[in-house]
Short mmCIF file of N, CA and C in Angstrom, two decimals:
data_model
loop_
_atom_site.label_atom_id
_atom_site.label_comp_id
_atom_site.label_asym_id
_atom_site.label_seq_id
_atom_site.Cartn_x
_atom_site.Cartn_y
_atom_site.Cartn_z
N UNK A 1 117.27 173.45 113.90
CA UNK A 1 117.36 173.78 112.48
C UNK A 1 118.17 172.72 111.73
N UNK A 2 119.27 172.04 112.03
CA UNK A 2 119.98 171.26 111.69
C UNK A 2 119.43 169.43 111.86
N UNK A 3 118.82 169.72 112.41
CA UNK A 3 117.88 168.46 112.71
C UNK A 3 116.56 168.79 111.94
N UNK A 4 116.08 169.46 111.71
CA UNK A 4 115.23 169.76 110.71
C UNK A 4 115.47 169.86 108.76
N UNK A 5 116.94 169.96 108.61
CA UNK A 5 117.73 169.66 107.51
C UNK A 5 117.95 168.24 107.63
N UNK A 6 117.95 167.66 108.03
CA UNK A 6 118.86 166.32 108.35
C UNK A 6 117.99 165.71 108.20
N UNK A 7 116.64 165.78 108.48
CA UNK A 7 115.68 165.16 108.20
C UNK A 7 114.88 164.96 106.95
N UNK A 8 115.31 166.60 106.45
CA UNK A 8 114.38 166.54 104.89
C UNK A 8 115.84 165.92 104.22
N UNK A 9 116.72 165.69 104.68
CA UNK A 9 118.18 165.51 103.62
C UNK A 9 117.17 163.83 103.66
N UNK A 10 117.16 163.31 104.76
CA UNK A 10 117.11 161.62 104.79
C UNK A 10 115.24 161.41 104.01
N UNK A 11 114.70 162.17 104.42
CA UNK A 11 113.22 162.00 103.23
C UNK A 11 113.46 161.97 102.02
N UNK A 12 114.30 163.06 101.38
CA UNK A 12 114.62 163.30 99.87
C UNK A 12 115.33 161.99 99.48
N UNK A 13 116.36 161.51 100.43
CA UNK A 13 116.98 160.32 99.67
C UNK A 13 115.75 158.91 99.77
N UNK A 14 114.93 158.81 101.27
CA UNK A 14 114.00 157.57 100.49
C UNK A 14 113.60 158.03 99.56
N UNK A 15 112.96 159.03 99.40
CA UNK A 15 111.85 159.51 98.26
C UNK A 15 112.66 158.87 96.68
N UNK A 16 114.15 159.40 96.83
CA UNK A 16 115.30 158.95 95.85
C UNK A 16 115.00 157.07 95.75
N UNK A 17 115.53 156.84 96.92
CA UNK A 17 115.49 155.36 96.28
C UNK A 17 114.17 154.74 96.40
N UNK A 18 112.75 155.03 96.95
CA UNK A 18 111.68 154.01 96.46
C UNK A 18 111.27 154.62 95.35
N UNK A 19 111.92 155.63 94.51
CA UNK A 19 111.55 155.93 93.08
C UNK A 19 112.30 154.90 92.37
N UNK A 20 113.93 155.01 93.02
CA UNK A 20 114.27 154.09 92.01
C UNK A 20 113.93 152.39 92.04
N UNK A 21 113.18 152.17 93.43
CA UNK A 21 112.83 150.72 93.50
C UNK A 21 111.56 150.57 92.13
N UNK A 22 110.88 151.45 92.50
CA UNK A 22 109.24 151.36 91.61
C UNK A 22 109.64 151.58 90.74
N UNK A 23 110.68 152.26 90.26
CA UNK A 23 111.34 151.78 88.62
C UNK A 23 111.56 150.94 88.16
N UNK A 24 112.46 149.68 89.25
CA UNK A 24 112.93 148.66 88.97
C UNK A 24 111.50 148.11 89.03
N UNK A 25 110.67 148.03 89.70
CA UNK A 25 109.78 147.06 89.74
C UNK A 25 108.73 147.24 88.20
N UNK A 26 108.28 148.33 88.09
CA UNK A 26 107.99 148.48 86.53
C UNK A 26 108.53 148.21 85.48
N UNK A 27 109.63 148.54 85.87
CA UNK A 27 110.83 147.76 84.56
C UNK A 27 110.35 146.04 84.65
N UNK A 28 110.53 145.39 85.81
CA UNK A 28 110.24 144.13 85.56
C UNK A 28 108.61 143.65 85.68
N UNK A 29 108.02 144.50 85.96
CA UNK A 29 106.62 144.12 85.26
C UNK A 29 106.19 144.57 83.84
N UNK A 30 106.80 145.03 83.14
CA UNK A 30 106.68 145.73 81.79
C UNK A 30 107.18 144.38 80.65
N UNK A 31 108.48 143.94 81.64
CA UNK A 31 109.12 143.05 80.79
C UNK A 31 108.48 141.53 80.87
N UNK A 32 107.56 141.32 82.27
CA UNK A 32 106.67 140.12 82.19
C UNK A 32 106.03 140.43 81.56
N UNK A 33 105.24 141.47 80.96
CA UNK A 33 103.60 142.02 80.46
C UNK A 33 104.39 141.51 78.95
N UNK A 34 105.26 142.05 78.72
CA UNK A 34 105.41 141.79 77.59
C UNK A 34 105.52 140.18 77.29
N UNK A 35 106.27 139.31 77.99
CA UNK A 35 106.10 137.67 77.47
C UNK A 35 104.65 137.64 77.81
N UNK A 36 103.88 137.94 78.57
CA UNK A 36 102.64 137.75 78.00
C UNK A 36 101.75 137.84 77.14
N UNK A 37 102.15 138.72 76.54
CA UNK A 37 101.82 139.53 75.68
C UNK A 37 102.37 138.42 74.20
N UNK A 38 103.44 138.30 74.34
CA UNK A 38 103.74 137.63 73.05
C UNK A 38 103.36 136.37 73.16
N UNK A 39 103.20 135.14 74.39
CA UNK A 39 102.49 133.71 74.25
C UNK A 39 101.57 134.17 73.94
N UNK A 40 100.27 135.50 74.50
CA UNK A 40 98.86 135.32 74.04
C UNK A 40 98.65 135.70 72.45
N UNK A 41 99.85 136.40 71.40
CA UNK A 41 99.51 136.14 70.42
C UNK A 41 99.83 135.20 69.47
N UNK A 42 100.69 134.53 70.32
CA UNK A 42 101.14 133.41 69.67
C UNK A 42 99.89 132.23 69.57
N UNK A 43 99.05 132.10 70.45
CA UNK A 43 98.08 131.51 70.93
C UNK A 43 96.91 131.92 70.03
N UNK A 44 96.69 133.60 69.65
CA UNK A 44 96.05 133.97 69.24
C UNK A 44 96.43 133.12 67.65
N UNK A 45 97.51 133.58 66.87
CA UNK A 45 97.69 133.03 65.58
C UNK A 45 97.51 131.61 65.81
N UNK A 46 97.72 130.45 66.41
CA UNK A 46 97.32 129.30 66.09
C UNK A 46 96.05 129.33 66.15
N UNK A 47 95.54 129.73 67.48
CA UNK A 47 93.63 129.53 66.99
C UNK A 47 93.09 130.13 65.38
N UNK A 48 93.83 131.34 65.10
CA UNK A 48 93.75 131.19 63.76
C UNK A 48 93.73 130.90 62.70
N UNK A 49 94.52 130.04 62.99
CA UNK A 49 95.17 129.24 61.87
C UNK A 49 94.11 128.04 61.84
N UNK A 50 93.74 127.42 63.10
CA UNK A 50 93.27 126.24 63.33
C UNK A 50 91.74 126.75 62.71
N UNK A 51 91.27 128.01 62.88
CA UNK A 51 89.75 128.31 62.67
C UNK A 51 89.72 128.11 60.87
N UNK A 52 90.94 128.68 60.35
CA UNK A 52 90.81 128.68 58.80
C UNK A 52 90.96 127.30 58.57
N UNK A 53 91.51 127.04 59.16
CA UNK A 53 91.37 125.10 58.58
C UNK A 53 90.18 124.51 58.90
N UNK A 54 89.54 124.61 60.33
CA UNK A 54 87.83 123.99 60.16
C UNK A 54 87.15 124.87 59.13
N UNK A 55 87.31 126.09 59.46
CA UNK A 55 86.50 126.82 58.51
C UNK A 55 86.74 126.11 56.21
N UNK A 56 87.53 125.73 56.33
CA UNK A 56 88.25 124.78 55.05
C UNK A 56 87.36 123.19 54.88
N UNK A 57 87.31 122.70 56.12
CA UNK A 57 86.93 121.64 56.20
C UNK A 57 85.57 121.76 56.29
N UNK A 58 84.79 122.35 56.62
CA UNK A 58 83.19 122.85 56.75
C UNK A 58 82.61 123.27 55.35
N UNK A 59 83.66 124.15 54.54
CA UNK A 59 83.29 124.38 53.32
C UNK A 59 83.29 123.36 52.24
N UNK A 60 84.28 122.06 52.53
CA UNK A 60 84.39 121.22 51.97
C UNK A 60 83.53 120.48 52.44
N UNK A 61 82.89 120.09 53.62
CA UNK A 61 81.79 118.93 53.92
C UNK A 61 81.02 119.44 52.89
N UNK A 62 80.44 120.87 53.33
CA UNK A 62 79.60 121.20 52.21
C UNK A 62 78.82 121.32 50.97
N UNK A 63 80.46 121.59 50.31
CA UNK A 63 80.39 121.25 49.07
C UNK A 63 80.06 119.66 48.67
N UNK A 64 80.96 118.54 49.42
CA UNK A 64 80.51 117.24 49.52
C UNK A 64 79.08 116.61 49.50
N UNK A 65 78.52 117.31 50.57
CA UNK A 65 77.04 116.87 50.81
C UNK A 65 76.14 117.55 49.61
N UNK A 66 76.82 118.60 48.35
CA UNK A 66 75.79 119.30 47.82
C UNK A 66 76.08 118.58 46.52
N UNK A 67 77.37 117.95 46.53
CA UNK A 67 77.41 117.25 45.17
C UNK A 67 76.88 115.49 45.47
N UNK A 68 76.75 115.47 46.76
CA UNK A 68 76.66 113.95 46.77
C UNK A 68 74.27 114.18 46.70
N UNK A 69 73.95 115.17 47.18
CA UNK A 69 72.83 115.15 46.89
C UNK A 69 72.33 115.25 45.60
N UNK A 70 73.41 116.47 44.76
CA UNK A 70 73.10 116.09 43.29
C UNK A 70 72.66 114.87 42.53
N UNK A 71 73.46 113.67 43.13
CA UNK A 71 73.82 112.80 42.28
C UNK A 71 72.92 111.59 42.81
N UNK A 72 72.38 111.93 44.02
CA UNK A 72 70.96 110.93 44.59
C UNK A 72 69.86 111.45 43.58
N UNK A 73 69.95 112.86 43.67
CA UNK A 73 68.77 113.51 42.70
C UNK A 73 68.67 112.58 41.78
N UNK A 74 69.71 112.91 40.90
CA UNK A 74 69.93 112.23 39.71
C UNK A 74 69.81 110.83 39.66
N UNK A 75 70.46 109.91 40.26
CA UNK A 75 69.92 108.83 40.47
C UNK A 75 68.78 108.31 40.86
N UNK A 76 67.80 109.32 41.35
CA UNK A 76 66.14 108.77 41.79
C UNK A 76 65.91 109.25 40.51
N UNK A 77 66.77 110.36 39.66
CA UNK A 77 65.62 110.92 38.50
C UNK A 77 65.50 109.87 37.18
N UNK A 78 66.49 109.38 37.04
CA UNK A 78 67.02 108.02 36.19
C UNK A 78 66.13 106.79 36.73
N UNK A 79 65.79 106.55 37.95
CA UNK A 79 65.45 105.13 38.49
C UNK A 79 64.37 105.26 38.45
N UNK A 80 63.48 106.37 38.14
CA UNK A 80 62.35 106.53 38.08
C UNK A 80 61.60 106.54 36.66
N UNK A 81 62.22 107.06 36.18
CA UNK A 81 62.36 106.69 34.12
C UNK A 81 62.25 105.82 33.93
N UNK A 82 62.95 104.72 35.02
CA UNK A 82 62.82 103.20 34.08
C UNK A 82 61.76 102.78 34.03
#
């Protein structure tokens, strides 16, 4: 009987400390997840940033190529008058 106490006494305490290990170990995987967590949005906002700027520069080719065709128009429409 006393050896049968003695035994659940020494189960209850691992049971005690690999709870408190897998605590610790969640604790420090929670706290890596999280720097991951913050480079990938950090990563995230520059690709952002970088997309609104091509996306800037695309609207501007654009516009470029629609005023520079205007002005061929116009210049074949003139060269052709003469």
């Amino acid at each position: 009987m006393k050896k049968n106490k003695f035994l659940q006494g020494l189960l209850v305490i691992a049971i005690i400390i690999g709870l408190f290990a897998w605590g610790i170990f969640l604790s420090n995987s929670n706290t890596q997840l999280k720097k991951v967590i913050k480079e990938e949005k950090e990563k995230f906002h520059y690709l952002d940033a970088y997309n609104k700027v091509i996306e800037y520069d695309l609207t501007t080719a654009r516009d470029s190529v629609r005023i520079l065709r205007e002005k061929i128009e116009q210049f074949k429409n003139t060269d052709t008058l003469r």
